[in-house]
Amino acid sequence: MTQHRICVSTAADTLAAIPALLGFTPENSVVVIAFAFGNGIHTIAFTMRVAAAITDVEAGQVAEAAARQQWDNSPVTAVILAAIADPAHTGAALIGLEAIREAFAARSIDTLGALHAYSLTAGTMYTDLDHNTDGVVPDSAISDVAIARAVVEGATIAGRREDIEARFEQAEEIPESLALVAAATMGEQFLPVTFDELAAVIDAREIPSADLTARVGLALATGRLEVRDAFLAMAVHGHQDAADTFTYIAARVRGTARAQALTLAAFFLYCTGNGVAANVAIEAVESLAAAESTEVPSLAKLLSRALQEAMLPRMVATLSDVITDDFLTEHIGRVQSYT
């Protein structure tokens, strides 16, 4: 689920806006664009993508989650639904779209429009299912929404969901031995110095060195949840920058360290409103846990539940508020420069 204060008008505008609203171009999906009504206009409250073959139960969960949302204290009152599916998946997508429409209607949320296109490639024909009219999908790269997000938020759009998944794939491992040597040399200063150096790297938007990456990985590999939680304090340097750094670290460590780094990346991504990327990061955690027969970290479970329940990003962000100076002193040691 992703939130943006952006408006669209025509069916063509809506389809062109979808990649920018989601952060990627969906395939074989049903897209829900939810609107809150306030000050006489419908404004996009959030956008979500579900699989084409959605079940009635899942449709009800989507509608229930939407019904709980608000935008500037205005409730969700209407949606536009779009089935984006190739010929082989169109039947399932249209059935799923109608299941979602019915689930919203049962909760007094109107469907303003229902659209179908085989893809969102510029020039593809689309159909307005309610009015039985056709049109052409515009170039999403130059849509008003894409331009607004690029200029205001500095956002980039992935080509497909697989492109987002690629961000969380494993890269060449940095040997843990680097961190073990540092830990033996630094002693009690290992955690506070590592914490301070990571804070400085995130604040400066730099790439962490191999040595620092290995040290953060070792700190996370201990399994001490209070140490993992202490890194939530990196929120003060910006959720997106913190997410980028922990995504980089997660790709270069293994086991528990990777699971915890991915979980931290998911948390910071969720706080930015990028529910899609946060969900993909959590899926990577779950795949790792299944492959290694280990438990999914408790924070990852919490974030997964929050996504399912459509908890607002600002509510999730409050989790980092408990990481006070006293918490850091108790569990990390006295840090100097993280703020």
JSON list of N, CA and C in Angstrom, two decimals, residues 182-250:
[
{"chain": "A", "resi": 182, "resn": "ALA", "atom": "N", "xyz": [38.02, -6.81, 14.00]},
{"chain": "A", "resi": 182, "resn": "ALA", "atom": "CA", "xyz": [37.70, -5.49, 14.56]},
{"chain": "A", "resi": 182, "resn": "ALA", "atom": "C", "xyz": [37.15, -5.61, 15.96]},
{"chain": "A", "resi": 183, "resn": "ALA", "atom": "N", "xyz": [36.28, -6.60, 16.19]},
{"chain": "A", "resi": 183, "resn": "ALA", "atom": "CA", "xyz": [35.70, -6.78, 17.52]},
{"chain": "A", "resi": 183, "resn": "ALA", "atom": "C", "xyz": [36.76, -7.10, 18.55]},
{"chain": "A", "resi": 184, "resn": "ALA", "atom": "N", "xyz": [37.72, -7.94, 18.15]},
{"chain": "A", "resi": 184, "resn": "ALA", "atom": "CA", "xyz": [38.80, -8.30, 19.08]},
{"chain": "A", "resi": 184, "resn": "ALA", "atom": "C", "xyz": [39.67, -7.10, 19.41]},
{"chain": "A", "resi": 185, "resn": "THR", "atom": "N", "xyz": [39.85, -6.21, 18.43]},
{"chain": "A", "resi": 185, "resn": "THR", "atom": "CA", "xyz": [40.70, -5.03, 18.63]},
{"chain": "A", "resi": 185, "resn": "THR", "atom": "C", "xyz": [39.97, -3.92, 19.40]},
{"chain": "A", "resi": 186, "resn": "MET", "atom": "N", "xyz": [38.70, -3.72, 19.12]},
{"chain": "A", "resi": 186, "resn": "MET", "atom": "CA", "xyz": [37.95, -2.59, 19.66]},
{"chain": "A", "resi": 186, "resn": "MET", "atom": "C", "xyz": [37.34, -2.86, 21.03]},
{"chain": "A", "resi": 187, "resn": "GLY", "atom": "N", "xyz": [37.13, -4.12, 21.34]},
{"chain": "A", "resi": 187, "resn": "GLY", "atom": "CA", "xyz": [36.59, -4.44, 22.66]},
{"chain": "A", "resi": 187, "resn": "GLY", "atom": "C", "xyz": [35.22, -3.82, 22.90]},
{"chain": "A", "resi": 188, "resn": "GLU", "atom": "N", "xyz": [35.07, -3.14, 24.06]},
{"chain": "A", "resi": 188, "resn": "GLU", "atom": "CA", "xyz": [33.79, -2.56, 24.44]},
{"chain": "A", "resi": 188, "resn": "GLU", "atom": "C", "xyz": [33.35, -1.42, 23.52]},
{"chain": "A", "resi": 189, "resn": "GLN", "atom": "N", "xyz": [34.27, -0.90, 22.74]},
{"chain": "A", "resi": 189, "resn": "GLN", "atom": "CA", "xyz": [33.93, 0.19, 21.84]},
{"chain": "A", "resi": 189, "resn": "GLN", "atom": "C", "xyz": [33.37, -0.30, 20.50]},
{"chain": "A", "resi": 190, "resn": "PHE", "atom": "N", "xyz": [33.32, -1.62, 20.33]},
{"chain": "A", "resi": 190, "resn": "PHE", "atom": "CA", "xyz": [32.87, -2.16, 19.04]},
{"chain": "A", "resi": 190, "resn": "PHE", "atom": "C", "xyz": [31.48, -1.66, 18.66]},
{"chain": "A", "resi": 191, "resn": "LEU", "atom": "N", "xyz": [30.50, -1.84, 19.55]},
{"chain": "A", "resi": 191, "resn": "LEU", "atom": "CA", "xyz": [29.14, -1.45, 19.21]},
{"chain": "A", "resi": 191, "resn": "LEU", "atom": "C", "xyz": [28.96, 0.07, 19.09]},
{"chain": "A", "resi": 192, "resn": "PRO", "atom": "N", "xyz": [29.38, 0.88, 20.08]},
{"chain": "A", "resi": 192, "resn": "PRO", "atom": "CA", "xyz": [29.14, 2.32, 19.93]},
{"chain": "A", "resi": 192, "resn": "PRO", "atom": "C", "xyz": [29.87, 2.94, 18.74]},
{"chain": "A", "resi": 193, "resn": "VAL", "atom": "N", "xyz": [31.09, 2.50, 18.46]},
{"chain": "A", "resi": 193, "resn": "VAL", "atom": "CA", "xyz": [31.82, 3.05, 17.32]},
{"chain": "A", "resi": 193, "resn": "VAL", "atom": "C", "xyz": [31.17, 2.62, 16.01]},
{"chain": "A", "resi": 194, "resn": "THR", "atom": "N", "xyz": [30.79, 1.35, 15.93]},
{"chain": "A", "resi": 194, "resn": "THR", "atom": "CA", "xyz": [30.11, 0.87, 14.73]},
{"chain": "A", "resi": 194, "resn": "THR", "atom": "C", "xyz": [28.81, 1.63, 14.50]},
{"chain": "A", "resi": 195, "resn": "PHE", "atom": "N", "xyz": [28.05, 1.86, 15.57]},
{"chain": "A", "resi": 195, "resn": "PHE", "atom": "CA", "xyz": [26.80, 2.59, 15.49]},
{"chain": "A", "resi": 195, "resn": "PHE", "atom": "C", "xyz": [27.03, 4.02, 15.00]},
{"chain": "A", "resi": 196, "resn": "ASP", "atom": "N", "xyz": [28.01, 4.70, 15.58]},
{"chain": "A", "resi": 196, "resn": "ASP", "atom": "CA", "xyz": [28.31, 6.08, 15.19]},
{"chain": "A", "resi": 196, "resn": "ASP", "atom": "C", "xyz": [28.77, 6.17, 13.73]},
{"chain": "A", "resi": 197, "resn": "GLU", "atom": "N", "xyz": [29.61, 5.23, 13.32]},
{"chain": "A", "resi": 197, "resn": "GLU", "atom": "CA", "xyz": [30.11, 5.27, 11.95]},
{"chain": "A", "resi": 197, "resn": "GLU", "atom": "C", "xyz": [28.98, 5.02, 10.95]},
{"chain": "A", "resi": 198, "resn": "LEU", "atom": "N", "xyz": [28.08, 4.09, 11.29]},
{"chain": "A", "resi": 198, "resn": "LEU", "atom": "CA", "xyz": [26.95, 3.84, 10.41]},
{"chain": "A", "resi": 198, "resn": "LEU", "atom": "C", "xyz": [26.06, 5.07, 10.31]},
{"chain": "A", "resi": 199, "resn": "ALA", "atom": "N", "xyz": [25.83, 5.72, 11.45]},
{"chain": "A", "resi": 199, "resn": "ALA", "atom": "CA", "xyz": [25.01, 6.94, 11.44]},
{"chain": "A", "resi": 199, "resn": "ALA", "atom": "C", "xyz": [25.63, 8.00, 10.53]},
{"chain": "A", "resi": 200, "resn": "ALA", "atom": "N", "xyz": [26.94, 8.15, 10.59]},
{"chain": "A", "resi": 200, "resn": "ALA", "atom": "CA", "xyz": [27.63, 9.14, 9.77]},
{"chain": "A", "resi": 200, "resn": "ALA", "atom": "C", "xyz": [27.52, 8.80, 8.29]},
{"chain": "A", "resi": 201, "resn": "VAL", "atom": "N", "xyz": [27.61, 7.51, 7.96]},
{"chain": "A", "resi": 201, "resn": "VAL", "atom": "CA", "xyz": [27.50, 7.07, 6.56]},
{"chain": "A", "resi": 201, "resn": "VAL", "atom": "C", "xyz": [26.10, 7.34, 6.02]},
{"chain": "A", "resi": 202, "resn": "ILE", "atom": "N", "xyz": [25.07, 7.01, 6.80]},
{"chain": "A", "resi": 202, "resn": "ILE", "atom": "CA", "xyz": [23.70, 7.25, 6.35]},
{"chain": "A", "resi": 202, "resn": "ILE", "atom": "C", "xyz": [23.44, 8.74, 6.19]},
{"chain": "A", "resi": 203, "resn": "ASP", "atom": "N", "xyz": [23.91, 9.53, 7.16]},
{"chain": "A", "resi": 203, "resn": "ASP", "atom": "CA", "xyz": [23.70, 10.97, 7.11]},
{"chain": "A", "resi": 203, "resn": "ASP", "atom": "C", "xyz": [24.36, 11.59, 5.88]},
{"chain": "A", "resi": 204, "resn": "ALA", "atom": "N", "xyz": [25.52, 11.06, 5.51]},
{"chain": "A", "resi": 204, "resn": "ALA", "atom": "CA", "xyz": [26.26, 11.59, 4.36]},
{"chain": "A", "resi": 204, "resn": "ALA", "atom": "C", "xyz": [25.85, 10.93, 3.04]},
{"chain": "A", "resi": 205, "resn": "ARG", "atom": "N", "xyz": [24.93, 9.97, 3.12]},
{"chain": "A", "resi": 205, "resn": "ARG", "atom": "CA", "xyz": [24.47, 9.23, 1.94]},
{"chain": "A", "resi": 205, "resn": "ARG", "atom": "C", "xyz": [25.64, 8.56, 1.22]},
{"chain": "A", "resi": 206, "resn": "GLU", "atom": "N", "xyz": [26.50, 7.95, 1.99]},
{"chain": "A", "resi": 206, "resn": "GLU", "atom": "CA", "xyz": [27.65, 7.24, 1.45]},
{"chain": "A", "resi": 206, "resn": "GLU", "atom": "C", "xyz": [27.40, 5.74, 1.46]},
{"chain": "A", "resi": 207, "resn": "ILE", "atom": "N", "xyz": [28.22, 5.01, 0.72]},
{"chain": "A", "resi": 207, "resn": "ILE", "atom": "CA", "xyz": [28.16, 3.56, 0.74]},
{"chain": "A", "resi": 207, "resn": "ILE", "atom": "C", "xyz": [29.05, 3.05, 1.87]},
{"chain": "A", "resi": 208, "resn": "PRO", "atom": "N", "xyz": [28.55, 2.21, 2.76]},
{"chain": "A", "resi": 208, "resn": "PRO", "atom": "CA", "xyz": [29.39, 1.72, 3.86]},
{"chain": "A", "resi": 208, "resn": "PRO", "atom": "C", "xyz": [30.55, 0.89, 3.34]},
{"chain": "A", "resi": 209, "resn": "SER", "atom": "N", "xyz": [31.67, 1.02, 4.00]},
{"chain": "A", "resi": 209, "resn": "SER", "atom": "CA", "xyz": [32.86, 0.25, 3.62]},
{"chain": "A", "resi": 209, "resn": "SER", "atom": "C", "xyz": [32.64, -1.22, 3.92]},
{"chain": "A", "resi": 210, "resn": "ALA", "atom": "N", "xyz": [33.51, -2.05, 3.36]},
{"chain": "A", "resi": 210, "resn": "ALA", "atom": "CA", "xyz": [33.43, -3.48, 3.63]},
{"chain": "A", "resi": 210, "resn": "ALA", "atom": "C", "xyz": [33.60, -3.75, 5.12]},
{"chain": "A", "resi": 211, "resn": "ASP", "atom": "N", "xyz": [34.51, -3.06, 5.76]},
{"chain": "A", "resi": 211, "resn": "ASP", "atom": "CA", "xyz": [34.75, -3.25, 7.19]},
{"chain": "A", "resi": 211, "resn": "ASP", "atom": "C", "xyz": [33.50, -2.89, 8.00]},
{"chain": "A", "resi": 212, "resn": "LEU", "atom": "N", "xyz": [32.91, -1.73, 7.71]},
{"chain": "A", "resi": 212, "resn": "LEU", "atom": "CA", "xyz": [31.72, -1.30, 8.45]},
{"chain": "A", "resi": 212, "resn": "LEU", "atom": "C", "xyz": [30.55, -2.23, 8.17]},
{"chain": "A", "resi": 213, "resn": "THR", "atom": "N", "xyz": [30.38, -2.65, 6.92]},
{"chain": "A", "resi": 213, "resn": "THR", "atom": "CA", "xyz": [29.30, -3.58, 6.58]},
{"chain": "A", "resi": 213, "resn": "THR", "atom": "C", "xyz": [29.43, -4.87, 7.38]},
{"chain": "A", "resi": 214, "resn": "ALA", "atom": "N", "xyz": [30.65, -5.39, 7.46]},
{"chain": "A", "resi": 214, "resn": "ALA", "atom": "CA", "xyz": [30.88, -6.62, 8.21]},
{"chain": "A", "resi": 214, "resn": "ALA", "atom": "C", "xyz": [30.61, -6.42, 9.69]},
{"chain": "A", "resi": 215, "resn": "ARG", "atom": "N", "xyz": [30.97, -5.26, 10.23]},
{"chain": "A", "resi": 215, "resn": "ARG", "atom": "CA", "xyz": [30.75, -5.00, 11.65]},
{"chain": "A", "resi": 215, "resn": "ARG", "atom": "C", "xyz": [29.27, -4.87, 11.98]},
{"chain": "A", "resi": 216, "resn": "VAL", "atom": "N", "xyz": [28.52, -4.18, 11.12]},
{"chain": "A", "resi": 216, "resn": "VAL", "atom": "CA", "xyz": [27.07, -4.08, 11.33]},
{"chain": "A", "resi": 216, "resn": "VAL", "atom": "C", "xyz": [26.46, -5.48, 11.25]},
{"chain": "A", "resi": 217, "resn": "GLY", "atom": "N", "xyz": [26.92, -6.27, 10.28]},
{"chain": "A", "resi": 217, "resn": "GLY", "atom": "CA", "xyz": [26.43, -7.64, 10.16]},
{"chain": "A", "resi": 217, "resn": "GLY", "atom": "C", "xyz": [26.70, -8.46, 11.40]},
{"chain": "A", "resi": 218, "resn": "LEU", "atom": "N", "xyz": [27.88, -8.32, 11.98]},
{"chain": "A", "resi": 218, "resn": "LEU", "atom": "CA", "xyz": [28.22, -9.07, 13.19]},
{"chain": "A", "resi": 218, "resn": "LEU", "atom": "C", "xyz": [27.34, -8.62, 14.35]},
{"chain": "A", "resi": 219, "resn": "ALA", "atom": "N", "xyz": [27.09, -7.32, 14.45]},
{"chain": "A", "resi": 219, "resn": "ALA", "atom": "CA", "xyz": [26.22, -6.81, 15.51]},
{"chain": "A", "resi": 219, "resn": "ALA", "atom": "C", "xyz": [24.82, -7.40, 15.39]},
{"chain": "A", "resi": 220, "resn": "LEU", "atom": "N", "xyz": [24.33, -7.53, 14.15]},
{"chain": "A", "resi": 220, "resn": "LEU", "atom": "CA", "xyz": [22.99, -8.07, 13.94]},
{"chain": "A", "resi": 220, "resn": "LEU", "atom": "C", "xyz": [22.97, -9.59, 14.08]},
{"chain": "A", "resi": 221, "resn": "ALA", "atom": "N", "xyz": [24.09, -10.24, 13.84]},
{"chain": "A", "resi": 221, "resn": "ALA", "atom": "CA", "xyz": [24.16, -11.70, 13.88]},
{"chain": "A", "resi": 221, "resn": "ALA", "atom": "C", "xyz": [24.10, -12.26, 15.29]},
{"chain": "A", "resi": 222, "resn": "THR", "atom": "N", "xyz": [24.30, -11.41, 16.29]},
{"chain": "A", "resi": 222, "resn": "THR", "atom": "CA", "xyz": [24.27, -11.89, 17.67]},
{"chain": "A", "resi": 222, "resn": "THR", "atom": "C", "xyz": [22.90, -12.39, 18.08]},
{"chain": "A", "resi": 223, "resn": "GLY", "atom": "N", "xyz": [21.87, -11.93, 17.37]},
{"chain": "A", "resi": 223, "resn": "GLY", "atom": "CA", "xyz": [20.52, -12.32, 17.72]},
{"chain": "A", "resi": 223, "resn": "GLY", "atom": "C", "xyz": [19.93, -11.52, 18.87]},
{"chain": "A", "resi": 224, "resn": "ARG", "atom": "N", "xyz": [20.67, -10.54, 19.35]},
{"chain": "A", "resi": 224, "resn": "ARG", "atom": "CA", "xyz": [20.17, -9.69, 20.43]},
{"chain": "A", "resi": 224, "resn": "ARG", "atom": "C", "xyz": [19.21, -8.65, 19.84]},
{"chain": "A", "resi": 225, "resn": "LEU", "atom": "N", "xyz": [17.94, -8.81, 20.13]},
{"chain": "A", "resi": 225, "resn": "LEU", "atom": "CA", "xyz": [16.94, -7.95, 19.52]},
{"chain": "A", "resi": 225, "resn": "LEU", "atom": "C", "xyz": [17.08, -6.50, 19.93]},
{"chain": "A", "resi": 226, "resn": "GLU", "atom": "N", "xyz": [17.57, -6.26, 21.16]},
{"chain": "A", "resi": 226, "resn": "GLU", "atom": "CA", "xyz": [17.73, -4.88, 21.59]},
{"chain": "A", "resi": 226, "resn": "GLU", "atom": "C", "xyz": [18.82, -4.17, 20.78]},
{"chain": "A", "resi": 227, "resn": "VAL", "atom": "N", "xyz": [19.80, -4.92, 20.30]},
{"chain": "A", "resi": 227, "resn": "VAL", "atom": "CA", "xyz": [20.82, -4.33, 19.43]},
{"chain": "A", "resi": 227, "resn": "VAL", "atom": "C", "xyz": [20.21, -4.02, 18.08]},
{"chain": "A", "resi": 228, "resn": "ARG", "atom": "N", "xyz": [19.46, -4.98, 17.53]},
{"chain": "A", "resi": 228, "resn": "ARG", "atom": "CA", "xyz": [18.76, -4.74, 16.26]},
{"chain": "A", "resi": 228, "resn": "ARG", "atom": "C", "xyz": [17.85, -3.52, 16.37]},
{"chain": "A", "resi": 229, "resn": "ASP", "atom": "N", "xyz": [17.09, -3.47, 17.45]},
{"chain": "A", "resi": 229, "resn": "ASP", "atom": "CA", "xyz": [16.14, -2.37, 17.62]},
{"chain": "A", "resi": 229, "resn": "ASP", "atom": "C", "xyz": [16.84, -1.02, 17.74]},
{"chain": "A", "resi": 230, "resn": "ALA", "atom": "N", "xyz": [18.04, -1.01, 18.30]},
{"chain": "A", "resi": 230, "resn": "ALA", "atom": "CA", "xyz": [18.78, 0.24, 18.44]},
{"chain": "A", "resi": 230, "resn": "ALA", "atom": "C", "xyz": [19.02, 0.90, 17.09]},
{"chain": "A", "resi": 231, "resn": "PHE", "atom": "N", "xyz": [19.16, 0.09, 16.05]},
{"chain": "A", "resi": 231, "resn": "PHE", "atom": "CA", "xyz": [19.42, 0.65, 14.72]},
{"chain": "A", "resi": 231, "resn": "PHE", "atom": "C", "xyz": [18.19, 1.37, 14.15]},
{"chain": "A", "resi": 232, "resn": "LEU", "atom": "N", "xyz": [17.03, 1.20, 14.78]},
{"chain": "A", "resi": 232, "resn": "LEU", "atom": "CA", "xyz": [15.86, 1.96, 14.36]},
{"chain": "A", "resi": 232, "resn": "LEU", "atom": "C", "xyz": [16.08, 3.46, 14.56]},
{"chain": "A", "resi": 233, "resn": "ALA", "atom": "N", "xyz": [17.01, 3.81, 15.43]},
{"chain": "A", "resi": 233, "resn": "ALA", "atom": "CA", "xyz": [17.32, 5.22, 15.68]},
{"chain": "A", "resi": 233, "resn": "ALA", "atom": "C", "xyz": [17.87, 5.90, 14.43]},
{"chain": "A", "resi": 234, "resn": "MET", "atom": "N", "xyz": [18.29, 5.12, 13.43]},
{"chain": "A", "resi": 234, "resn": "MET", "atom": "CA", "xyz": [18.80, 5.72, 12.20]},
{"chain": "A", "resi": 234, "resn": "MET", "atom": "C", "xyz": [17.71, 6.47, 11.44]},
{"chain": "A", "resi": 235, "resn": "ALA", "atom": "N", "xyz": [16.47, 6.37, 11.93]},
{"chain": "A", "resi": 235, "resn": "ALA", "atom": "CA", "xyz": [15.37, 7.12, 11.32]},
{"chain": "A", "resi": 235, "resn": "ALA", "atom": "C", "xyz": [15.63, 8.62, 11.33]},
{"chain": "A", "resi": 236, "resn": "VAL", "atom": "N", "xyz": [16.44, 9.10, 12.27]},
{"chain": "A", "resi": 236, "resn": "VAL", "atom": "CA", "xyz": [16.70, 10.54, 12.35]},
{"chain": "A", "resi": 236, "resn": "VAL", "atom": "C", "xyz": [17.45, 11.04, 11.13]},
{"chain": "A", "resi": 237, "resn": "HIS", "atom": "N", "xyz": [18.07, 10.14, 10.38]},
{"chain": "A", "resi": 237, "resn": "HIS", "atom": "CA", "xyz": [18.83, 10.53, 9.19]},
{"chain": "A", "resi": 237, "resn": "HIS", "atom": "C", "xyz": [18.03, 10.37, 7.91]},
{"chain": "A", "resi": 238, "resn": "GLY", "atom": "N", "xyz": [16.75, 10.04, 8.05]},
{"chain": "A", "resi": 238, "resn": "GLY", "atom": "CA", "xyz": [15.89, 9.90, 6.87]},
{"chain": "A", "resi": 238, "resn": "GLY", "atom": "C", "xyz": [15.58, 8.44, 6.60]},
{"chain": "A", "resi": 239, "resn": "HIS", "atom": "N", "xyz": [14.31, 8.15, 6.48]},
{"chain": "A", "resi": 239, "resn": "HIS", "atom": "CA", "xyz": [13.90, 6.75, 6.29]},
{"chain": "A", "resi": 239, "resn": "HIS", "atom": "C", "xyz": [14.43, 6.17, 4.98]},
{"chain": "A", "resi": 240, "resn": "GLN", "atom": "N", "xyz": [14.40, 6.94, 3.90]},
{"chain": "A", "resi": 240, "resn": "GLN", "atom": "CA", "xyz": [14.84, 6.40, 2.61]},
{"chain": "A", "resi": 240, "resn": "GLN", "atom": "C", "xyz": [16.34, 6.11, 2.63]},
{"chain": "A", "resi": 241, "resn": "ASP", "atom": "N", "xyz": [17.13, 7.03, 3.18]},
{"chain": "A", "resi": 241, "resn": "ASP", "atom": "CA", "xyz": [18.58, 6.82, 3.21]},
{"chain": "A", "resi": 241, "resn": "ASP", "atom": "C", "xyz": [18.93, 5.63, 4.10]},
{"chain": "A", "resi": 242, "resn": "ALA", "atom": "N", "xyz": [18.22, 5.48, 5.22]},
{"chain": "A", "resi": 242, "resn": "ALA", "atom": "CA", "xyz": [18.45, 4.33, 6.09]},
{"chain": "A", "resi": 242, "resn": "ALA", "atom": "C", "xyz": [18.06, 3.04, 5.38]},
{"chain": "A", "resi": 243, "resn": "ALA", "atom": "N", "xyz": [16.94, 3.07, 4.65]},
{"chain": "A", "resi": 243, "resn": "ALA", "atom": "CA", "xyz": [16.50, 1.89, 3.91]},
{"chain": "A", "resi": 243, "resn": "ALA", "atom": "C", "xyz": [17.54, 1.49, 2.87]},
{"chain": "A", "resi": 244, "resn": "ASP", "atom": "N", "xyz": [18.07, 2.46, 2.16]},
{"chain": "A", "resi": 244, "resn": "ASP", "atom": "CA", "xyz": [19.08, 2.17, 1.13]},
{"chain": "A", "resi": 244, "resn": "ASP", "atom": "C", "xyz": [20.32, 1.53, 1.74]},
{"chain": "A", "resi": 245, "resn": "THR", "atom": "N", "xyz": [20.73, 2.04, 2.89]},
{"chain": "A", "resi": 245, "resn": "THR", "atom": "CA", "xyz": [21.95, 1.52, 3.53]},
{"chain": "A", "resi": 245, "resn": "THR", "atom": "C", "xyz": [21.75, 0.10, 4.02]},
{"chain": "A", "resi": 246, "resn": "PHE", "atom": "N", "xyz": [20.63, -0.17, 4.67]},
{"chain": "A", "resi": 246, "resn": "PHE", "atom": "CA", "xyz": [20.42, -1.53, 5.18]},
{"chain": "A", "resi": 246, "resn": "PHE", "atom": "C", "xyz": [20.14, -2.52, 4.06]},
{"chain": "A", "resi": 247, "resn": "THR", "atom": "N", "xyz": [19.58, -2.04, 2.95]},
{"chain": "A", "resi": 247, "resn": "THR", "atom": "CA", "xyz": [19.43, -2.91, 1.78]},
{"chain": "A", "resi": 247, "resn": "THR", "atom": "C", "xyz": [20.80, -3.31, 1.24]},
{"chain": "A", "resi": 248, "resn": "TYR", "atom": "N", "xyz": [21.71, -2.34, 1.19]},
{"chain": "A", "resi": 248, "resn": "TYR", "atom": "CA", "xyz": [23.08, -2.61, 0.73]},
{"chain": "A", "resi": 248, "resn": "TYR", "atom": "C", "xyz": [23.76, -3.61, 1.66]},
{"chain": "A", "resi": 249, "resn": "ILE", "atom": "N", "xyz": [23.62, -3.41, 2.97]},
{"chain": "A", "resi": 249, "resn": "ILE", "atom": "CA", "xyz": [24.26, -4.30, 3.93]},
{"chain": "A", "resi": 249, "resn": "ILE", "atom": "C", "xyz": [23.67, -5.71, 3.85]},
{"chain": "A", "resi": 250, "resn": "ALA", "atom": "N", "xyz": [22.34, -5.79, 3.75]},
{"chain": "A", "resi": 250, "resn": "ALA", "atom": "CA", "xyz": [21.67, -7.09, 3.71]},
{"chain": "A", "resi": 250, "resn": "ALA", "atom": "C", "xyz": [22.16, -7.96, 2.56]}
]
